[in-house]
Short mmCIF file of C-alpha atoms in Angstrom, two decimals:
data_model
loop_
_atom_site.label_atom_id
_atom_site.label_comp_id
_atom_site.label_asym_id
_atom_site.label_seq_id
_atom_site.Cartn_x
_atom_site.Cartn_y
_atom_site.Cartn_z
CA UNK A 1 -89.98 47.34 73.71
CA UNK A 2 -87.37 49.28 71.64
CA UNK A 3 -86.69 46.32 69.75
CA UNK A 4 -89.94 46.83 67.89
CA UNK A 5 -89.00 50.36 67.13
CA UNK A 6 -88.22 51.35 63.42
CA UNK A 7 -86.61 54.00 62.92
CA UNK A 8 -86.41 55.91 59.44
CA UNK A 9 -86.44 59.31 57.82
CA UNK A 10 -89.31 60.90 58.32
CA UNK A 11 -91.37 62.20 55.26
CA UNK A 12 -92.79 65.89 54.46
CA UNK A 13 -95.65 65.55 55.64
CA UNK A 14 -94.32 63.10 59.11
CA UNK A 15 -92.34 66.02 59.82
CA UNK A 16 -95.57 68.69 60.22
CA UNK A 17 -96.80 66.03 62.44
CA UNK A 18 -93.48 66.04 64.29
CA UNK A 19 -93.67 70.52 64.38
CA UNK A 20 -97.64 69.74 65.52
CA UNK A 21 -96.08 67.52 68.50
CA UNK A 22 -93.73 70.53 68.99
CA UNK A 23 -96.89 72.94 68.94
CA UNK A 24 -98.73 70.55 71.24
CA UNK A 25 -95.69 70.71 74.12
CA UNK A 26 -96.30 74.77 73.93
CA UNK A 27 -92.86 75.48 71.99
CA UNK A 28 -95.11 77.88 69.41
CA UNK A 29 -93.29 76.77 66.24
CA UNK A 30 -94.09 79.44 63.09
CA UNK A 31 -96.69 78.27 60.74
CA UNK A 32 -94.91 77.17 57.91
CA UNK A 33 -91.80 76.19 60.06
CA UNK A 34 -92.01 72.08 58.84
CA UNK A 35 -91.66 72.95 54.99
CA UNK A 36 -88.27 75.33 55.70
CA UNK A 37 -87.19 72.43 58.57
CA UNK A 38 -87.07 69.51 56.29
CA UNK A 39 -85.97 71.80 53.33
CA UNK A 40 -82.25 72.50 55.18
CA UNK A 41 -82.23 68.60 54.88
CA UNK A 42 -84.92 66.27 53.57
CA UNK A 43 -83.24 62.90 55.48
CA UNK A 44 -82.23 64.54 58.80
CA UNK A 45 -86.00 63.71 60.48
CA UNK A 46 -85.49 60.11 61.73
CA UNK A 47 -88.90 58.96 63.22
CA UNK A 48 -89.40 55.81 65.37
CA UNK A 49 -92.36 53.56 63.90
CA UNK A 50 -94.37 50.95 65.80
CA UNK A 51 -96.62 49.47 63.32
CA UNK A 52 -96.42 51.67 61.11
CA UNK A 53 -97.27 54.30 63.51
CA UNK A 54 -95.28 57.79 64.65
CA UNK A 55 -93.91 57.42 68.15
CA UNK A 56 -91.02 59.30 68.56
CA UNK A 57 -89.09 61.78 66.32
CA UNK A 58 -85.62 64.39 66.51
CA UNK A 59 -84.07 66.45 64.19
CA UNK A 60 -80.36 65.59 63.13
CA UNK A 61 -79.70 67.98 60.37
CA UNK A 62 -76.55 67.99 58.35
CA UNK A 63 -75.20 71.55 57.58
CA UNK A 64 -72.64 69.56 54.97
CA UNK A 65 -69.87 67.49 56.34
CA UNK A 66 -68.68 69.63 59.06
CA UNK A 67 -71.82 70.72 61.51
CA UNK A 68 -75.38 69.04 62.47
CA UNK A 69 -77.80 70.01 64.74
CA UNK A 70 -79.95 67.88 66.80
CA UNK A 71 -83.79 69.58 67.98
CA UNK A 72 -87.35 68.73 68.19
CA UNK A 73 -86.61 65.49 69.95
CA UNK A 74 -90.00 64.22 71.19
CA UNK A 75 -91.96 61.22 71.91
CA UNK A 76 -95.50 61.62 71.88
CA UNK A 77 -97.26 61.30 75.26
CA UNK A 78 -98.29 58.08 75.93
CA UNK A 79 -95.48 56.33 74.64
CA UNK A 80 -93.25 57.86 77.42
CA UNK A 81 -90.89 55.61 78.81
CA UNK A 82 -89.97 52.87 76.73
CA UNK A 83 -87.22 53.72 75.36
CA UNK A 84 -88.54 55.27 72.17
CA UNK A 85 -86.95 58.62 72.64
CA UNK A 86 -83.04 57.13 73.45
CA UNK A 87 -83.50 55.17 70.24
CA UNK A 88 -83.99 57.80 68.09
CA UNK A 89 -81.44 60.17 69.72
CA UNK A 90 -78.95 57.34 69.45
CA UNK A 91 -80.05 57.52 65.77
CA UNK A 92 -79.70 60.74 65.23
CA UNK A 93 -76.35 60.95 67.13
CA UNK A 94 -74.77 58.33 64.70
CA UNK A 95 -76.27 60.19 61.82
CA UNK A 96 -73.73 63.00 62.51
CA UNK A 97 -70.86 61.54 63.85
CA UNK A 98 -67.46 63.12 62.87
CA UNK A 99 -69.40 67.04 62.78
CA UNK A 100 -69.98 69.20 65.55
CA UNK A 101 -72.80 69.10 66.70
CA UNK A 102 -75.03 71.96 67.94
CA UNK A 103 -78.52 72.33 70.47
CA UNK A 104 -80.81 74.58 72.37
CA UNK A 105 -80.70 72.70 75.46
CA UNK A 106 -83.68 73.84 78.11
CA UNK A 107 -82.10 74.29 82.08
CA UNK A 108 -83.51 70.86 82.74
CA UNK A 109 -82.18 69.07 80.12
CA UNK A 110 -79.03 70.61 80.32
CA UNK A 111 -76.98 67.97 82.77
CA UNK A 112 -78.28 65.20 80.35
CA UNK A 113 -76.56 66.93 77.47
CA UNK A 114 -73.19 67.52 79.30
CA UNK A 115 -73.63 63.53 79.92
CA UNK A 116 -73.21 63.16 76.37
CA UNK A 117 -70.40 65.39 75.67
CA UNK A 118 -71.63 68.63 75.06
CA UNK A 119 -70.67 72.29 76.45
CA UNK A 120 -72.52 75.70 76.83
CA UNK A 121 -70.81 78.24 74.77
CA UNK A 122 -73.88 80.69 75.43
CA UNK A 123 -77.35 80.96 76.85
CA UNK A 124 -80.10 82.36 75.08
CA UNK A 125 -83.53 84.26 76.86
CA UNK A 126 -86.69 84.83 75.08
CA UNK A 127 -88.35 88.34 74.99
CA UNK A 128 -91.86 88.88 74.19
CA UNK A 129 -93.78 92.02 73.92
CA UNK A 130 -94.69 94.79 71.32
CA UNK A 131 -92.67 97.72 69.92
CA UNK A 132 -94.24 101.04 71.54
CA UNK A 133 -92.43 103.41 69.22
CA UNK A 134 -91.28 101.29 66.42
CA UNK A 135 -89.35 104.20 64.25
CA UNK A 136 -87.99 102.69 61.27
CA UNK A 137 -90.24 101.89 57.89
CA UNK A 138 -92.23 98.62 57.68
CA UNK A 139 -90.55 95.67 56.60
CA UNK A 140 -90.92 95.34 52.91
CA UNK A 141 -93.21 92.50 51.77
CA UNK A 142 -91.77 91.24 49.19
CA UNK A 143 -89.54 88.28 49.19
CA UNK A 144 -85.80 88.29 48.29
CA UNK A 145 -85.03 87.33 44.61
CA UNK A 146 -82.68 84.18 44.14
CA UNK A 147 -79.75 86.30 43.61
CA UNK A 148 -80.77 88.09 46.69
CA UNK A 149 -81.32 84.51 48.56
CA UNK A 150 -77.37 84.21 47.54
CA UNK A 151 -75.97 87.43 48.67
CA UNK A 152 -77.86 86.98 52.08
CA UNK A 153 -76.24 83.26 52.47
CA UNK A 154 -73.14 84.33 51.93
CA UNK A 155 -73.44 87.43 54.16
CA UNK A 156 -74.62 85.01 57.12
CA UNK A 157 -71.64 83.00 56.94
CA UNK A 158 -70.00 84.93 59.43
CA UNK A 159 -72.79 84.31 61.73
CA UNK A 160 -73.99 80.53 61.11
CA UNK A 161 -71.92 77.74 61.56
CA UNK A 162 -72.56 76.48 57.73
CA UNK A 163 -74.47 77.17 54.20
CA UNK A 164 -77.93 76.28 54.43
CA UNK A 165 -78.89 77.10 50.76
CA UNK A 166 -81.83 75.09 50.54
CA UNK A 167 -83.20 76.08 54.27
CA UNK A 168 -83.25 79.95 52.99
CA UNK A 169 -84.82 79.04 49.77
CA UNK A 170 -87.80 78.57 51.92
CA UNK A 171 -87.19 80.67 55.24
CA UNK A 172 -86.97 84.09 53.69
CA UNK A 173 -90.10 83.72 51.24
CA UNK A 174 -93.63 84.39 51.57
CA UNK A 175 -95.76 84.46 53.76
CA UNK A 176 -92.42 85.06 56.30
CA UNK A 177 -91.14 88.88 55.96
CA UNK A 178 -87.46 89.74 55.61
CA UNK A 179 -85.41 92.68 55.98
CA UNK A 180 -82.30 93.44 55.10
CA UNK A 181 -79.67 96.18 54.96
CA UNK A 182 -77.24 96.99 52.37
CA UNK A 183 -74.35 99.02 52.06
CA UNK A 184 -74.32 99.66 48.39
CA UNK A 185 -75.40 95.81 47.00
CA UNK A 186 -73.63 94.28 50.22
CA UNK A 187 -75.99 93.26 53.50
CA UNK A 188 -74.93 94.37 56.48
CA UNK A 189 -77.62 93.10 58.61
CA UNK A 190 -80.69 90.96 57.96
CA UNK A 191 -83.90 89.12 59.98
CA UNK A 192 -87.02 87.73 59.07
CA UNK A 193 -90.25 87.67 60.61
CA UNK A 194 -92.92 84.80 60.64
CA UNK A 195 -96.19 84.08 62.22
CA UNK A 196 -96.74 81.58 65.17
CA UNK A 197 -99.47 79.61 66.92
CA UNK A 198 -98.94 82.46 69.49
CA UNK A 199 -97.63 86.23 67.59
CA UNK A 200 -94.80 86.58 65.46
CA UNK A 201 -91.30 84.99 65.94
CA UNK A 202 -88.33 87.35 64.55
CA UNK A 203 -85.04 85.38 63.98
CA UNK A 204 -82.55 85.36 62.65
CA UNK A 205 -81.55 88.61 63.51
CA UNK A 206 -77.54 89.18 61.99
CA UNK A 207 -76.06 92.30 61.62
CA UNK A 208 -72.37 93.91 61.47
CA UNK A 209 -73.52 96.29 64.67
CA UNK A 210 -76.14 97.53 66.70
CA UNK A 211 -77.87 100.63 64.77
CA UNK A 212 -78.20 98.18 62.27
CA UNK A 213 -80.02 95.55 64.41
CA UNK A 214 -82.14 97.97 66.27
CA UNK A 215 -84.01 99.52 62.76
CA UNK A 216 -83.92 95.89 61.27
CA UNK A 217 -86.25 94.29 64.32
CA UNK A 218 -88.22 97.92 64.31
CA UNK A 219 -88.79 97.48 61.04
CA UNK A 220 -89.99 93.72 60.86
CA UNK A 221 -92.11 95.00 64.06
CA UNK A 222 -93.82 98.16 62.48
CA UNK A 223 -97.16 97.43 61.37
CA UNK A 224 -97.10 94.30 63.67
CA UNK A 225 -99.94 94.09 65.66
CA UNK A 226 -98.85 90.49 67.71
CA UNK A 227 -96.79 89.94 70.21
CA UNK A 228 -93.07 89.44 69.31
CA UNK A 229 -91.10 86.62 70.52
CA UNK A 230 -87.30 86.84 70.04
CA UNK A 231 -84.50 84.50 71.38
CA UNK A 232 -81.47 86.37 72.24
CA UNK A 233 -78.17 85.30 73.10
CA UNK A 234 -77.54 87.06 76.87
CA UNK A 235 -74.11 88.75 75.82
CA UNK A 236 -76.54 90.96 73.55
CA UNK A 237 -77.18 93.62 76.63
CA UNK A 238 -77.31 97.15 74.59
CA UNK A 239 -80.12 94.86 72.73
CA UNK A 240 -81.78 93.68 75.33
CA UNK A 241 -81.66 97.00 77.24
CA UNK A 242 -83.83 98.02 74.00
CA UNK A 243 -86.47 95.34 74.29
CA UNK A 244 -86.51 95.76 77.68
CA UNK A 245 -87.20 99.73 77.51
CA UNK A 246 -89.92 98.84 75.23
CA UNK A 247 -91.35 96.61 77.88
CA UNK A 248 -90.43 93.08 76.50
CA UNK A 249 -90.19 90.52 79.52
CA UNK A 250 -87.51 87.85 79.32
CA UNK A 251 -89.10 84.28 79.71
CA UNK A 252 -88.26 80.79 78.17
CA UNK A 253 -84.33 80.26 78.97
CA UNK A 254 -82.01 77.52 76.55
CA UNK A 255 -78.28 77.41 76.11
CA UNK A 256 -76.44 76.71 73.15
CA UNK A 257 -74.27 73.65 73.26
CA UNK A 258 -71.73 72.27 71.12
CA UNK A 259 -70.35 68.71 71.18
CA UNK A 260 -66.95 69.06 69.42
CA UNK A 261 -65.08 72.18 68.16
CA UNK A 262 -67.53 75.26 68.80
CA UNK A 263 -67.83 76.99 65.48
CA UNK A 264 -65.64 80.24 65.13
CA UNK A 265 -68.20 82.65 64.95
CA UNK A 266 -68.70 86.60 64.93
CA UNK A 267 -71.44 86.21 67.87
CA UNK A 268 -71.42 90.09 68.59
CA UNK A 269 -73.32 89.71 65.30
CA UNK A 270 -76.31 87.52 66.43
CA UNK A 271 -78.84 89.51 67.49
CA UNK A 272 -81.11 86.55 67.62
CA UNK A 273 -80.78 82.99 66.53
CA UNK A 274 -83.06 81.57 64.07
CA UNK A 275 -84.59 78.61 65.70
CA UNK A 276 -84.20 76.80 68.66
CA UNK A 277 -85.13 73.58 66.28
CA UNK A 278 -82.45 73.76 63.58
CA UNK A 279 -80.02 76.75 65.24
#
């Protein structure tokens, strides 16, 4: 039946139906999450079409000619089984041959992936909860000039396996809230903040140590009155011994997988990852 399948990239407004998918499986995507996705690369949603019709989609983003990174790879419910899903992975997989290529793989997916070539290099937990005692100043509102888009991308470099210009442009505007730190006009830390189906989502969190991380997530959390989801990478235990005094309970468990040569990143850096859609 896969023979019928087209397969194609997936416009805007194919790719909120793809997040709403997401949102329907419980992985509480942030509200405005599908504009920012295909932003970091308008031709990376391939979407198989029967008829016309959505039945399958992933996410094979090219970060430039080096990295991609494969997520929100569903097939909607009732066409289960037919081999829509391989077809568009395949699809996706070819899209980004000759990169390495990055996931969030869940526990149970996780033997599938390492069928395919691809390697933990770390796992990741998700905390939710609220900040008690939040002591740092609320978040400021506004959003980040261009110029200030440009210092922040070039800060996270250390921390993100390639530029993603055009995903900022729309991640660290309104109605999302971002904080950074500078040492004089250089960041030394940053994270944003963005409403969910369920609370508020903070990630990424990057920063040079942890002082700086801790009053970056108290400040996106001060004045928040939703629960707080974060995804953490487990070598982060000084931060998770703060979430954790704060009474944040770990939960939904991925690992981050490479296929090819992991990136050569500063990893005591990330705090929490950005997405476990696009990395």
């Amino acid at each position: 039946m896969a023979d019928s399948l087209q397969i194609r990239s997936m416009s805007a407004p194919e790719v909120e139906t793809l997040v709403e998918w997401a949102a329907a499986e419980g992985w509480n995507p942030g509200l405005g999450d599908a504009r920012a996705f295909h932003a970091a690369d308008p031709a990376g949603f391939l979407g198989g079409f029967i008829d016309g019709e959505l039945v399958s989609g992933i996410a094979a983003v090219a970060y430039g000619d080096d990295f991609g990174f494969i997520g929100l790879y569903i097939v909607r419910p009732d066409q289960r089984g037919r081999g829509y899903g391989k077809a568009v992975w395949n699809a996706g997989m070819e899209r980004l041959a000759g990169r390495t290529i990055g996931l969030d793989g869940v526990p149970e997916q996780q033997a599938n992936y390492r069928s395919q070539g691809f390697v933990q290099d770390y796992g990741t937990t998700r905390y939710s909860g609220r900040f008690s005692d939040a002591k740092a100043a609320p978040a400021n509102q506004e959003s980040p000039t261009e110029a200030e888009r440009r210092t922040i991308a070039d800060f996270e470099r250390a921390y993100f396996p390639a530029v993603r210009a055009g995903f900022l442009d729309e991640w660290l505007v309104e109605p999302h809230r971002t904080a950074v730190h500078l040492e004089g006009e250089t960041p030394v830390g940053y994270g944003v903040a963005r409403a969910c189906r369920d609370g508020v989502k903070i990630g990424p969190l990057f920063a040079n140590d942890f002082e700086t991380a801790r009053d970056l997530v108290e400040s996106l959390a001060a004045g928040c009155d939703d629960v707080i989801h974060i995804d953490v990478p487990d070598r982060q235990t000084q931060f998770i011994e703060l979430l954790t005094d704060q009474g944040f309970t770990p939960g939904f468990r991925t690992a981050r997988m490479y296929r090819g040569t992991p990136p050569a990143l500063q990893l005591d850096g990330v705090f929490a990852i950005t997405s476990l859609e696009l990395g």
